[in-house]
Amino acid sequence: MAELIDGKVLSAQIRSEVRTEVENRIKSGKRAPFLTVVLIGEDPASASYVKGKAAASAEVGIGSDTLTFDASISEKEVLDVISRLNADQKVDGILVQLPLPAHIDERKVINAIDPAKDVDCFHPQSVGNLVIGIDGFQPATPAGIVEMLQRSQIPTAGKHCVIIGRSNIVGKPLANLMLKKGIDSTVTVCHSRTPNLPEIARQADILVAAIGRANFVTADMVKKGAVVIDVGINRVEDATRERGYRLVGDVDFEAVSKIASFITPVPGGVGPMTIAVLLQNTLKASNKQD
Ligand code: GUN
């Protein structure tokens, strides 16, 4: 039976480390780090994520502010907001919650964020630094996964890490992090057009599922003793639940946990780690602005 990697416990460790560093900053006469979140439109999932980010910030002593705009806001107005936040010395980190309404070009908005305040690590300059291996902001979900592996003493050097999914938020940045000197994995990225995906997945020492399909990774796709990281958050109908659905990952947890050596649950796995990395990035941003 696989050992559970508990994202709630590990993210609490990171949050406690950030809290200590924030306290030390304040003791030395510096101000608390400050994060501004921009939320556009009425998407309930986005609203809930943003609430979580604000609450986690407050808990570690990071100040935060959420600017909420109607979905009808123009692209020009959003760019003006970003420009104002870039110029505001009290704002260390800027996070524009995605997705944006269809009439706003996501790329234009991300590109407008000052890279020194890009705590999401979505700006092309941040992504470029990540690819080259220059230290800077960490992409939240990929860095959260690396924290999970390292804090669980799971070796990565020379291990074959197979990532299922090639998104800009998870698959691509994770591939770059796992390749970094010091982490040193051999990396394969599979996606929806990979014909022999199960065969490749079976070669993984570390298998990361980030494809966004419930129960996509089945037991026959996992090598005995592999480490399985489940990034998926999928809603499946469940009439026994009050809200009518439950959250499941991309991995058939029940069957795969009998084969893997370590596995992350959903919820309570990768999810809580991403907010912890956002807090680390906001602290880093404030240390850079001093
Ligand atoms: N929407 C879903 N995940 C994320 C994230 O990590 N950052 C932002 N800004 N929006 C998201």
PDB file of C-alpha atoms and ligand atoms in Angstrom:
ATOM      1  CA  MET A   1       0.000   0.000   0.000  1.00  0.00           C
ATOM      2  CA  ALA A   2       1.396   3.400  -0.998  1.00  0.00           C
ATOM      3  CA  GLU A   3       2.383   5.968   1.599  1.00  0.00           C
ATOM      4  CA  LEU A   4       0.283   9.134   1.403  1.00  0.00           C
ATOM      5  CA  ILE A   5       2.060  12.438   0.714  1.00  0.00           C
ATOM      6  CA  ASP A   6       0.010  14.852   2.789  1.00  0.00           C
ATOM      7  CA  GLY A   7      -0.130  18.257   1.111  1.00  0.00           C
ATOM      8  CA  LYS A   8      -1.898  19.795   4.078  1.00  0.00           C
ATOM      9  CA  VAL A   9       0.937  18.891   6.474  1.00  0.00           C
ATOM     10  CA  LEU A  10       3.745  19.860   4.062  1.00  0.00           C
ATOM     11  CA  SER A  11       2.120  23.145   3.051  1.00  0.00           C
ATOM     12  CA  ALA A  12       1.652  24.015   6.747  1.00  0.00           C
ATOM     13  CA  GLN A  13       5.443  23.572   7.197  1.00  0.00           C
ATOM     14  CA  ILE A  14       6.132  25.996   4.340  1.00  0.00           C
ATOM     15  CA  ARG A  15       3.562  28.506   5.572  1.00  0.00           C
ATOM     16  CA  SER A  16       5.148  28.399   9.020  1.00  0.00           C
ATOM     17  CA  GLU A  17       8.607  29.047   7.489  1.00  0.00           C
ATOM     18  CA  VAL A  18       7.213  32.007   5.527  1.00  0.00           C
ATOM     19  CA  ARG A  19       5.521  33.353   8.666  1.00  0.00           C
ATOM     20  CA  THR A  20       8.859  33.284  10.555  1.00  0.00           C
ATOM     21  CA  GLU A  21      10.606  35.133   7.727  1.00  0.00           C
ATOM     22  CA  VAL A  22       7.854  37.734   7.533  1.00  0.00           C
ATOM     23  CA  GLU A  23       8.157  38.263  11.308  1.00  0.00           C
ATOM     24  CA  ASN A  24      11.932  38.670  10.958  1.00  0.00           C
ATOM     25  CA  ARG A  25      11.419  41.261   8.214  1.00  0.00           C
ATOM     26  CA  ILE A  26       9.098  43.243  10.439  1.00  0.00           C
ATOM     27  CA  LYS A  27      11.460  42.941  13.448  1.00  0.00           C
ATOM     28  CA  SER A  28      14.206  44.442  11.317  1.00  0.00           C
ATOM     29  CA  GLY A  29      12.017  47.465  10.579  1.00  0.00           C
ATOM     30  CA  LYS A  30      10.818  46.474   7.112  1.00  0.00           C
ATOM     31  CA  ARG A  31       7.156  46.436   6.095  1.00  0.00           C
ATOM     32  CA  ALA A  32       5.056  43.317   5.596  1.00  0.00           C
ATOM     33  CA  PRO A  33       5.029  41.880   2.054  1.00  0.00           C
ATOM     34  CA  PHE A  34       1.916  42.836   0.068  1.00  0.00           C
ATOM     35  CA  LEU A  35       0.039  40.906  -2.617  1.00  0.00           C
ATOM     36  CA  THR A  36      -2.649  42.358  -4.881  1.00  0.00           C
ATOM     37  CA  VAL A  37      -4.997  39.894  -6.565  1.00  0.00           C
ATOM     38  CA  VAL A  38      -7.049  40.955  -9.585  1.00  0.00           C
ATOM     39  CA  LEU A  39     -10.303  39.017 -10.009  1.00  0.00           C
ATOM     40  CA  ILE A  40     -12.444  39.638 -13.089  1.00  0.00           C
ATOM     41  CA  GLY A  41     -15.933  38.200 -13.553  1.00  0.00           C
ATOM     42  CA  GLU A  42     -18.084  35.826 -11.580  1.00  0.00           C
ATOM     43  CA  ASP A  43     -16.459  32.385 -11.961  1.00  0.00           C
ATOM     44  CA  PRO A  44     -17.222  30.658  -8.623  1.00  0.00           C
ATOM     45  CA  ALA A  45     -14.077  28.470  -8.726  1.00  0.00           C
ATOM     46  CA  SER A  46     -11.883  31.557  -9.280  1.00  0.00           C
ATOM     47  CA  ALA A  47     -13.637  33.439  -6.478  1.00  0.00           C
ATOM     48  CA  SER A  48     -13.034  30.513  -4.143  1.00  0.00           C
ATOM     49  CA  TYR A  49      -9.307  30.224  -5.087  1.00  0.00           C
ATOM     50  CA  VAL A  50      -8.847  33.955  -4.564  1.00  0.00           C
ATOM     51  CA  LYS A  51     -10.465  33.782  -1.129  1.00  0.00           C
ATOM     52  CA  GLY A  52      -8.063  30.964  -0.221  1.00  0.00           C
ATOM     53  CA  LYS A  53      -5.074  33.022  -1.355  1.00  0.00           C
ATOM     54  CA  ALA A  54      -6.151  36.056   0.699  1.00  0.00           C
ATOM     55  CA  ALA A  55      -6.802  33.952   3.810  1.00  0.00           C
ATOM     56  CA  ALA A  56      -3.443  32.148   3.519  1.00  0.00           C
ATOM     57  CA  SER A  57      -1.643  35.484   3.087  1.00  0.00           C
ATOM     58  CA  ALA A  58      -3.255  36.929   6.214  1.00  0.00           C
ATOM     59  CA  GLU A  59      -2.341  33.838   8.203  1.00  0.00           C
ATOM     60  CA  VAL A  60       1.407  34.317   7.552  1.00  0.00           C
ATOM     61  CA  GLY A  61       1.386  38.109   7.979  1.00  0.00           C
ATOM     62  CA  ILE A  62       1.368  39.001   4.279  1.00  0.00           C
ATOM     63  CA  GLY A  63      -0.946  41.903   3.475  1.00  0.00           C
ATOM     64  CA  SER A  64      -3.299  41.436   0.559  1.00  0.00           C
ATOM     65  CA  ASP A  65      -5.969  43.168  -1.378  1.00  0.00           C
ATOM     66  CA  THR A  66      -8.394  41.748  -3.952  1.00  0.00           C
ATOM     67  CA  LEU A  67      -9.492  44.091  -6.741  1.00  0.00           C
ATOM     68  CA  THR A  68     -12.753  42.747  -8.146  1.00  0.00           C
ATOM     69  CA  PHE A  69     -14.080  43.846 -11.527  1.00  0.00           C
ATOM     70  CA  ASP A  70     -17.182  43.104 -13.528  1.00  0.00           C
ATOM     71  CA  ALA A  71     -16.701  40.754 -16.517  1.00  0.00           C
ATOM     72  CA  SER A  72     -17.570  43.695 -18.787  1.00  0.00           C
ATOM     73  CA  ILE A  73     -14.340  45.579 -17.936  1.00  0.00           C
ATOM     74  CA  SER A  74     -12.394  46.479 -21.075  1.00  0.00           C
ATOM     75  CA  GLU A  75      -8.918  45.169 -21.845  1.00  0.00           C
ATOM     76  CA  LYS A  76      -7.600  48.732 -21.769  1.00  0.00           C
ATOM     77  CA  GLU A  77      -8.992  49.250 -18.266  1.00  0.00           C
ATOM     78  CA  VAL A  78      -7.336  46.031 -17.049  1.00  0.00           C
ATOM     79  CA  LEU A  79      -4.016  47.125 -18.553  1.00  0.00           C
ATOM     80  CA  ASP A  80      -4.390  50.487 -16.787  1.00  0.00           C
ATOM     81  CA  VAL A  81      -4.962  48.684 -13.467  1.00  0.00           C
ATOM     82  CA  ILE A  82      -1.805  46.606 -14.018  1.00  0.00           C
ATOM     83  CA  SER A  83       0.174  49.695 -14.892  1.00  0.00           C
ATOM     84  CA  ARG A  84      -0.969  51.408 -11.683  1.00  0.00           C
ATOM     85  CA  LEU A  85      -0.056  48.336  -9.586  1.00  0.00           C
ATOM     86  CA  ASN A  86       3.360  48.129 -11.283  1.00  0.00           C
ATOM     87  CA  ALA A  87       4.043  51.714 -10.187  1.00  0.00           C
ATOM     88  CA  ASP A  88       2.733  51.254  -6.642  1.00  0.00           C
ATOM     89  CA  GLN A  89       5.718  50.692  -4.338  1.00  0.00           C
ATOM     90  CA  LYS A  90       3.495  49.197  -1.624  1.00  0.00           C
ATOM     91  CA  VAL A  91       2.543  46.313  -3.942  1.00  0.00           C
ATOM     92  CA  ASP A  92       5.178  43.539  -4.024  1.00  0.00           C
ATOM     93  CA  GLY A  93       3.243  40.869  -5.920  1.00  0.00           C
ATOM     94  CA  ILE A  94       0.526  41.038  -8.591  1.00  0.00           C
ATOM     95  CA  LEU A  95      -1.647  38.032  -9.389  1.00  0.00           C
ATOM     96  CA  VAL A  96      -4.301  38.167 -12.096  1.00  0.00           C
ATOM     97  CA  GLN A  97      -6.614  35.230 -11.539  1.00  0.00           C
ATOM     98  CA  LEU A  98      -7.170  33.213 -14.714  1.00  0.00           C
ATOM     99  CA  PRO A  99      -9.186  32.513 -16.802  1.00  0.00           C
ATOM    100  CA  LEU A 100     -10.128  35.996 -18.030  1.00  0.00           C
ATOM    101  CA  PRO A 101     -13.314  36.829 -19.980  1.00  0.00           C
ATOM    102  CA  ALA A 102     -12.960  35.985 -23.694  1.00  0.00           C
ATOM    103  CA  HIS A 103     -12.697  39.613 -24.868  1.00  0.00           C
ATOM    104  CA  ILE A 104      -9.521  40.167 -22.814  1.00  0.00           C
ATOM    105  CA  ASP A 105      -6.225  38.868 -24.205  1.00  0.00           C
ATOM    106  CA  GLU A 106      -4.700  36.879 -21.336  1.00  0.00           C
ATOM    107  CA  ARG A 107      -1.220  37.083 -22.826  1.00  0.00           C
ATOM    108  CA  LYS A 108      -1.337  40.879 -23.152  1.00  0.00           C
ATOM    109  CA  VAL A 109      -2.341  41.190 -19.505  1.00  0.00           C
ATOM    110  CA  ILE A 110       0.341  38.808 -18.220  1.00  0.00           C
ATOM    111  CA  ASN A 111       2.983  40.496 -20.363  1.00  0.00           C
ATOM    112  CA  ALA A 112       2.034  43.853 -18.819  1.00  0.00           C
ATOM    113  CA  ILE A 113       2.915  42.724 -15.278  1.00  0.00           C
ATOM    114  CA  ASP A 114       6.294  43.977 -14.026  1.00  0.00           C
ATOM    115  CA  PRO A 115       8.431  40.777 -13.939  1.00  0.00           C
ATOM    116  CA  ALA A 116       9.703  41.861 -10.490  1.00  0.00           C
ATOM    117  CA  LYS A 117       6.099  41.475  -9.226  1.00  0.00           C
ATOM    118  CA  ASP A 118       5.183  38.350 -11.226  1.00  0.00           C
ATOM    119  CA  VAL A 119       4.483  36.018  -8.290  1.00  0.00           C
ATOM    120  CA  ASP A 120       2.611  33.589 -10.580  1.00  0.00           C
ATOM    121  CA  CYS A 121       5.790  33.119 -12.686  1.00  0.00           C
ATOM    122  CA  PHE A 122       3.694  33.470 -15.864  1.00  0.00           C
ATOM    123  CA  HIS A 123       5.553  36.397 -17.521  1.00  0.00           C
ATOM    124  CA  PRO A 124       7.777  35.333 -20.458  1.00  0.00           C
ATOM    125  CA  GLN A 125      10.829  36.707 -18.616  1.00  0.00           C
ATOM    126  CA  SER A 126      10.045  34.559 -15.551  1.00  0.00           C
ATOM    127  CA  VAL A 127       9.462  31.508 -17.772  1.00  0.00           C
ATOM    128  CA  GLY A 128      12.716  32.207 -19.631  1.00  0.00           C
ATOM    129  CA  ASN A 129      14.643  32.411 -16.349  1.00  0.00           C
ATOM    130  CA  LEU A 130      13.123  29.095 -15.297  1.00  0.00           C
ATOM    131  CA  VAL A 131      14.151  27.403 -18.556  1.00  0.00           C
ATOM    132  CA  ILE A 132      17.729  28.732 -18.332  1.00  0.00           C
ATOM    133  CA  GLY A 133      17.962  27.870 -14.626  1.00  0.00           C
ATOM    134  CA  ILE A 134      18.277  31.420 -13.258  1.00  0.00           C
ATOM    135  CA  ASP A 135      16.809  31.684  -9.755  1.00  0.00           C
ATOM    136  CA  GLY A 136      13.667  33.763  -9.523  1.00  0.00           C
ATOM    137  CA  PHE A 137       9.992  33.232  -8.872  1.00  0.00           C
ATOM    138  CA  GLN A 138       8.863  29.612  -8.831  1.00  0.00           C
ATOM    139  CA  PRO A 139       5.829  28.379 -10.793  1.00  0.00           C
ATOM    140  CA  ALA A 140       3.358  27.554  -8.001  1.00  0.00           C
ATOM    141  CA  THR A 141       2.094  24.079  -8.880  1.00  0.00           C
ATOM    142  CA  PRO A 142       5.396  22.664 -10.240  1.00  0.00           C
ATOM    143  CA  ALA A 143       7.413  24.069  -7.315  1.00  0.00           C
ATOM    144  CA  GLY A 144       4.773  22.718  -4.928  1.00  0.00           C
ATOM    145  CA  ILE A 145       5.320  19.263  -6.439  1.00  0.00           C
ATOM    146  CA  VAL A 146       9.110  19.519  -6.056  1.00  0.00           C
ATOM    147  CA  GLU A 147       8.654  20.623  -2.428  1.00  0.00           C
ATOM    148  CA  MET A 148       6.479  17.539  -1.847  1.00  0.00           C
ATOM    149  CA  LEU A 149       9.126  15.210  -3.279  1.00  0.00           C
ATOM    150  CA  GLN A 150      12.011  16.820  -1.409  1.00  0.00           C
ATOM    151  CA  ARG A 151      10.222  17.104   1.925  1.00  0.00           C
ATOM    152  CA  SER A 152       9.206  13.419   1.626  1.00  0.00           C
ATOM    153  CA  GLN A 153      12.892  12.512   0.963  1.00  0.00           C
ATOM    154  CA  ILE A 154      12.034  11.062  -2.426  1.00  0.00           C
ATOM    155  CA  PRO A 155      15.166  10.972  -4.608  1.00  0.00           C
ATOM    156  CA  THR A 156      14.870  12.704  -7.988  1.00  0.00           C
ATOM    157  CA  ALA A 157      18.410  12.538  -9.431  1.00  0.00           C
ATOM    158  CA  GLY A 158      18.594  10.183 -12.393  1.00  0.00           C
ATOM    159  CA  LYS A 159      14.964   9.165 -11.923  1.00  0.00           C
ATOM    160  CA  HIS A 160      12.643   9.018 -14.893  1.00  0.00           C
ATOM    161  CA  CYS A 161       9.882  11.595 -14.360  1.00  0.00           C
ATOM    162  CA  VAL A 162       6.980  11.176 -16.775  1.00  0.00           C
ATOM    163  CA  ILE A 163       4.595  14.130 -16.908  1.00  0.00           C
ATOM    164  CA  ILE A 164       1.168  13.650 -18.471  1.00  0.00           C
ATOM    165  CA  GLY A 165      -0.009  17.068 -19.696  1.00  0.00           C
ATOM    166  CA  ARG A 166       1.785  19.942 -21.431  1.00  0.00           C
ATOM    167  CA  SER A 167       0.037  23.036 -20.053  1.00  0.00           C
ATOM    168  CA  ASN A 168       1.837  26.331 -19.505  1.00  0.00           C
ATOM    169  CA  ILE A 169       0.806  26.249 -15.827  1.00  0.00           C
ATOM    170  CA  VAL A 170       1.913  22.694 -14.943  1.00  0.00           C
ATOM    171  CA  GLY A 171       3.417  20.345 -17.552  1.00  0.00           C
ATOM    172  CA  LYS A 172       5.902  22.629 -19.301  1.00  0.00           C
ATOM    173  CA  PRO A 173       7.255  24.471 -16.236  1.00  0.00           C
ATOM    174  CA  LEU A 174       7.408  21.220 -14.239  1.00  0.00           C
ATOM    175  CA  ALA A 175       9.504  19.589 -16.976  1.00  0.00           C
ATOM    176  CA  ASN A 176      11.972  22.472 -16.671  1.00  0.00           C
ATOM    177  CA  LEU A 177      12.103  22.297 -12.868  1.00  0.00           C
ATOM    178  CA  MET A 178      12.670  18.532 -12.832  1.00  0.00           C
ATOM    179  CA  LEU A 179      15.554  18.997 -15.301  1.00  0.00           C
ATOM    180  CA  LYS A 180      17.232  21.673 -13.179  1.00  0.00           C
ATOM    181  CA  LYS A 181      20.707  21.045 -11.758  1.00  0.00           C
ATOM    182  CA  GLY A 182      20.215  19.678  -8.255  1.00  0.00           C
ATOM    183  CA  ILE A 183      16.937  17.972  -9.137  1.00  0.00           C
ATOM    184  CA  ASP A 184      18.427  16.121 -12.108  1.00  0.00           C
ATOM    185  CA  SER A 185      15.569  13.924 -13.294  1.00  0.00           C
ATOM    186  CA  THR A 186      15.291  12.513 -16.796  1.00  0.00           C
ATOM    187  CA  VAL A 187      12.025  13.953 -18.083  1.00  0.00           C
ATOM    188  CA  THR A 188       9.418  12.792 -20.583  1.00  0.00           C
ATOM    189  CA  VAL A 189       6.301  14.860 -21.308  1.00  0.00           C
ATOM    190  CA  CYS A 190       3.266  13.016 -22.695  1.00  0.00           C
ATOM    191  CA  HIS A 191       0.004  14.583 -23.850  1.00  0.00           C
ATOM    192  CA  SER A 192      -3.296  13.876 -25.555  1.00  0.00           C
ATOM    193  CA  ARG A 193      -1.585  13.095 -28.885  1.00  0.00           C
ATOM    194  CA  THR A 194       0.964  10.629 -27.461  1.00  0.00           C
ATOM    195  CA  PRO A 195      -0.061   7.247 -28.954  1.00  0.00           C
ATOM    196  CA  ASN A 196       1.809   4.919 -26.568  1.00  0.00           C
ATOM    197  CA  LEU A 197       1.144   6.923 -23.408  1.00  0.00           C
ATOM    198  CA  PRO A 198       0.427   3.929 -21.108  1.00  0.00           C
ATOM    199  CA  GLU A 199       3.685   2.270 -22.171  1.00  0.00           C
ATOM    200  CA  ILE A 200       5.689   5.433 -21.395  1.00  0.00           C
ATOM    201  CA  ALA A 201       3.844   6.024 -18.110  1.00  0.00           C
ATOM    202  CA  ARG A 202       4.815   2.496 -17.013  1.00  0.00           C
ATOM    203  CA  GLN A 203       8.500   3.502 -17.309  1.00  0.00           C
ATOM    204  CA  ALA A 204       8.107   6.314 -14.783  1.00  0.00           C
ATOM    205  CA  ASP A 205       9.826   6.337 -11.408  1.00  0.00           C
ATOM    206  CA  ILE A 206       7.906   9.553 -10.750  1.00  0.00           C
ATOM    207  CA  LEU A 207       4.578   9.847 -12.586  1.00  0.00           C
ATOM    208  CA  VAL A 208       2.801  13.211 -12.628  1.00  0.00           C
ATOM    209  CA  ALA A 209      -0.788  13.350 -13.891  1.00  0.00           C
ATOM    210  CA  ALA A 210      -1.835  16.831 -15.026  1.00  0.00           C
ATOM    211  CA  ILE A 211      -4.207  16.172 -17.885  1.00  0.00           C
ATOM    212  CA  GLY A 212      -7.523  17.210 -16.313  1.00  0.00           C
ATOM    213  CA  ARG A 213      -9.436  13.954 -16.849  1.00  0.00           C
ATOM    214  CA  ALA A 214     -10.957  12.049 -13.947  1.00  0.00           C
ATOM    215  CA  ASN A 215      -9.383   8.632 -13.304  1.00  0.00           C
ATOM    216  CA  PHE A 216      -7.217   8.857 -16.451  1.00  0.00           C
ATOM    217  CA  VAL A 217      -4.255   7.065 -14.849  1.00  0.00           C
ATOM    218  CA  THR A 218      -5.229   3.471 -14.182  1.00  0.00           C
ATOM    219  CA  ALA A 219      -3.266   0.790 -12.320  1.00  0.00           C
ATOM    220  CA  ASP A 220      -1.950  -0.809 -15.534  1.00  0.00           C
ATOM    221  CA  MET A 221      -0.158   2.477 -16.351  1.00  0.00           C
ATOM    222  CA  VAL A 222       1.933   2.481 -13.168  1.00  0.00           C
ATOM    223  CA  LYS A 223       5.172   0.639 -12.411  1.00  0.00           C
ATOM    224  CA  LYS A 224       5.305  -1.107  -9.041  1.00  0.00           C
ATOM    225  CA  GLY A 225       6.893   1.226  -6.480  1.00  0.00           C
ATOM    226  CA  ALA A 226       6.484   4.384  -8.594  1.00  0.00           C
ATOM    227  CA  VAL A 227       5.797   7.746  -6.964  1.00  0.00           C
ATOM    228  CA  VAL A 228       2.467   9.121  -8.253  1.00  0.00           C
ATOM    229  CA  ILE A 229       1.626  12.827  -8.097  1.00  0.00           C
ATOM    230  CA  ASP A 230      -1.950  13.756  -8.968  1.00  0.00           C
ATOM    231  CA  VAL A 231      -2.469  17.370 -10.081  1.00  0.00           C
ATOM    232  CA  GLY A 232      -6.029  16.894 -11.343  1.00  0.00           C
ATOM    233  CA  ILE A 233      -9.059  18.549  -9.763  1.00  0.00           C
ATOM    234  CA  ASN A 234     -12.138  17.172 -11.546  1.00  0.00           C
ATOM    235  CA  ARG A 235     -15.771  17.440 -10.539  1.00  0.00           C
ATOM    236  CA  VAL A 236     -17.718  14.193 -10.862  1.00  0.00           C
ATOM    237  CA  GLU A 237     -21.432  13.953 -10.195  1.00  0.00           C
ATOM    238  CA  ASP A 238     -22.249  12.487  -6.797  1.00  0.00           C
ATOM    239  CA  ALA A 239     -25.861  12.527  -5.649  1.00  0.00           C
ATOM    240  CA  THR A 240     -24.815  11.502  -2.118  1.00  0.00           C
ATOM    241  CA  ARG A 241     -23.072  14.875  -1.648  1.00  0.00           C
ATOM    242  CA  GLU A 242     -25.022  17.952  -0.690  1.00  0.00           C
ATOM    243  CA  ARG A 243     -23.465  20.032  -3.493  1.00  0.00           C
ATOM    244  CA  GLY A 244     -24.136  17.257  -6.056  1.00  0.00           C
ATOM    245  CA  TYR A 245     -20.508  16.544  -6.962  1.00  0.00           C
ATOM    246  CA  ARG A 246     -17.195  15.475  -5.464  1.00  0.00           C
ATOM    247  CA  LEU A 247     -13.632  16.297  -6.434  1.00  0.00           C
ATOM    248  CA  VAL A 248     -11.409  13.580  -7.848  1.00  0.00           C
ATOM    249  CA  GLY A 249      -7.941  13.675  -9.379  1.00  0.00           C
ATOM    250  CA  ASP A 250      -6.572  12.378 -12.680  1.00  0.00           C
ATOM    251  CA  VAL A 251      -5.523   9.109 -11.000  1.00  0.00           C
ATOM    252  CA  ASP A 252      -7.644   6.098 -10.099  1.00  0.00           C
ATOM    253  CA  PHE A 253      -6.540   6.479  -6.476  1.00  0.00           C
ATOM    254  CA  GLU A 254      -8.087   3.280  -5.140  1.00  0.00           C
ATOM    255  CA  ALA A 255      -6.329   0.942  -7.583  1.00  0.00           C
ATOM    256  CA  VAL A 256      -3.083   2.901  -8.078  1.00  0.00           C
ATOM    257  CA  SER A 257      -2.422   3.260  -4.327  1.00  0.00           C
ATOM    258  CA  LYS A 258      -2.008  -0.549  -4.210  1.00  0.00           C
ATOM    259  CA  ILE A 259       0.926  -0.351  -6.670  1.00  0.00           C
ATOM    260  CA  ALA A 260       2.676   2.977  -6.018  1.00  0.00           C
ATOM    261  CA  SER A 261       5.209   3.579  -3.222  1.00  0.00           C
ATOM    262  CA  PHE A 262       3.969   7.138  -2.611  1.00  0.00           C
ATOM    263  CA  ILE A 263       0.797   8.854  -3.811  1.00  0.00           C
ATOM    264  CA  THR A 264      -0.848  12.253  -3.347  1.00  0.00           C
ATOM    265  CA  PRO A 265      -4.553  12.461  -2.475  1.00  0.00           C
ATOM    266  CA  VAL A 266      -7.148  14.759  -4.086  1.00  0.00           C
ATOM    267  CA  PRO A 267      -8.152  16.944  -2.342  1.00  0.00           C
ATOM    268  CA  GLY A 268      -5.377  17.626   0.193  1.00  0.00           C
ATOM    269  CA  GLY A 269      -2.408  16.845  -2.061  1.00  0.00           C
ATOM    270  CA  VAL A 270      -0.876  19.210  -4.595  1.00  0.00           C
ATOM    271  CA  GLY A 271      -3.613  21.862  -4.173  1.00  0.00           C
ATOM    272  CA  PRO A 272      -2.528  23.251  -0.783  1.00  0.00           C
ATOM    273  CA  MET A 273       1.123  23.323  -1.927  1.00  0.00           C
ATOM    274  CA  THR A 274       0.443  25.837  -4.703  1.00  0.00           C
ATOM    275  CA  ILE A 275      -0.761  28.537  -2.299  1.00  0.00           C
ATOM    276  CA  ALA A 276       2.275  27.922  -0.075  1.00  0.00           C
ATOM    277  CA  VAL A 277       4.595  28.595  -3.046  1.00  0.00           C
ATOM    278  CA  LEU A 278       2.641  31.777  -3.878  1.00  0.00           C
ATOM    279  CA  LEU A 279       3.375  32.988  -0.329  1.00  0.00           C
ATOM    280  CA  GLN A 280       7.073  32.118  -0.765  1.00  0.00           C
ATOM    281  CA  ASN A 281       7.094  34.105  -4.017  1.00  0.00           C
ATOM    282  CA  THR A 282       5.407  37.135  -2.437  1.00  0.00           C
ATOM    283  CA  LEU A 283       7.994  37.111   0.357  1.00  0.00           C
ATOM    284  CA  LYS A 284      10.753  36.837  -2.268  1.00  0.00           C
ATOM    285  CA  ALA A 285       9.230  39.785  -4.181  1.00  0.00           C
ATOM    286  CA  SER A 286       9.268  41.983  -1.075  1.00  0.00           C
ATOM    287  CA  ASN A 287      12.871  41.010  -0.267  1.00  0.00           C
ATOM    288  CA  LYS A 288      13.848  42.012  -3.811  1.00  0.00           C
ATOM    289  CA  GLN A 289      12.102  45.396  -3.588  1.00  0.00           C
ATOM    290  CA  ASP A 290      13.910  46.500  -0.406  1.00  0.00           C
TER     291      ASP A 290
HETATM  292  N1  GUN B   1      -6.206  29.877 -12.329  1.00  0.00           N
HETATM  293  C1  GUN B   1      -6.000  28.573 -12.040  1.00  0.00           C
HETATM  294  N2  GUN B   1      -4.787  28.416 -11.463  1.00  0.00           N
HETATM  295  C2  GUN B   1      -4.228  29.631 -11.411  1.00  0.00           C
HETATM  296  C3  GUN B   1      -2.990  30.125 -10.919  1.00  0.00           C
HETATM  297  O1  GUN B   1      -2.135  29.409 -10.420  1.00  0.00           O
HETATM  298  N3  GUN B   1      -2.800  31.466 -11.025  1.00  0.00           N
HETATM  299  C4  GUN B   1      -3.702  32.274 -11.570  1.00  0.00           C
HETATM  300  N4  GUN B   1      -3.404  33.567 -11.651  1.00  0.00           N
HETATM  301  N5  GUN B   1      -4.857  31.874 -12.037  1.00  0.00           N
HETATM  302  C5  GUN B   1      -5.114  30.547 -11.941  1.00  0.00           C
END
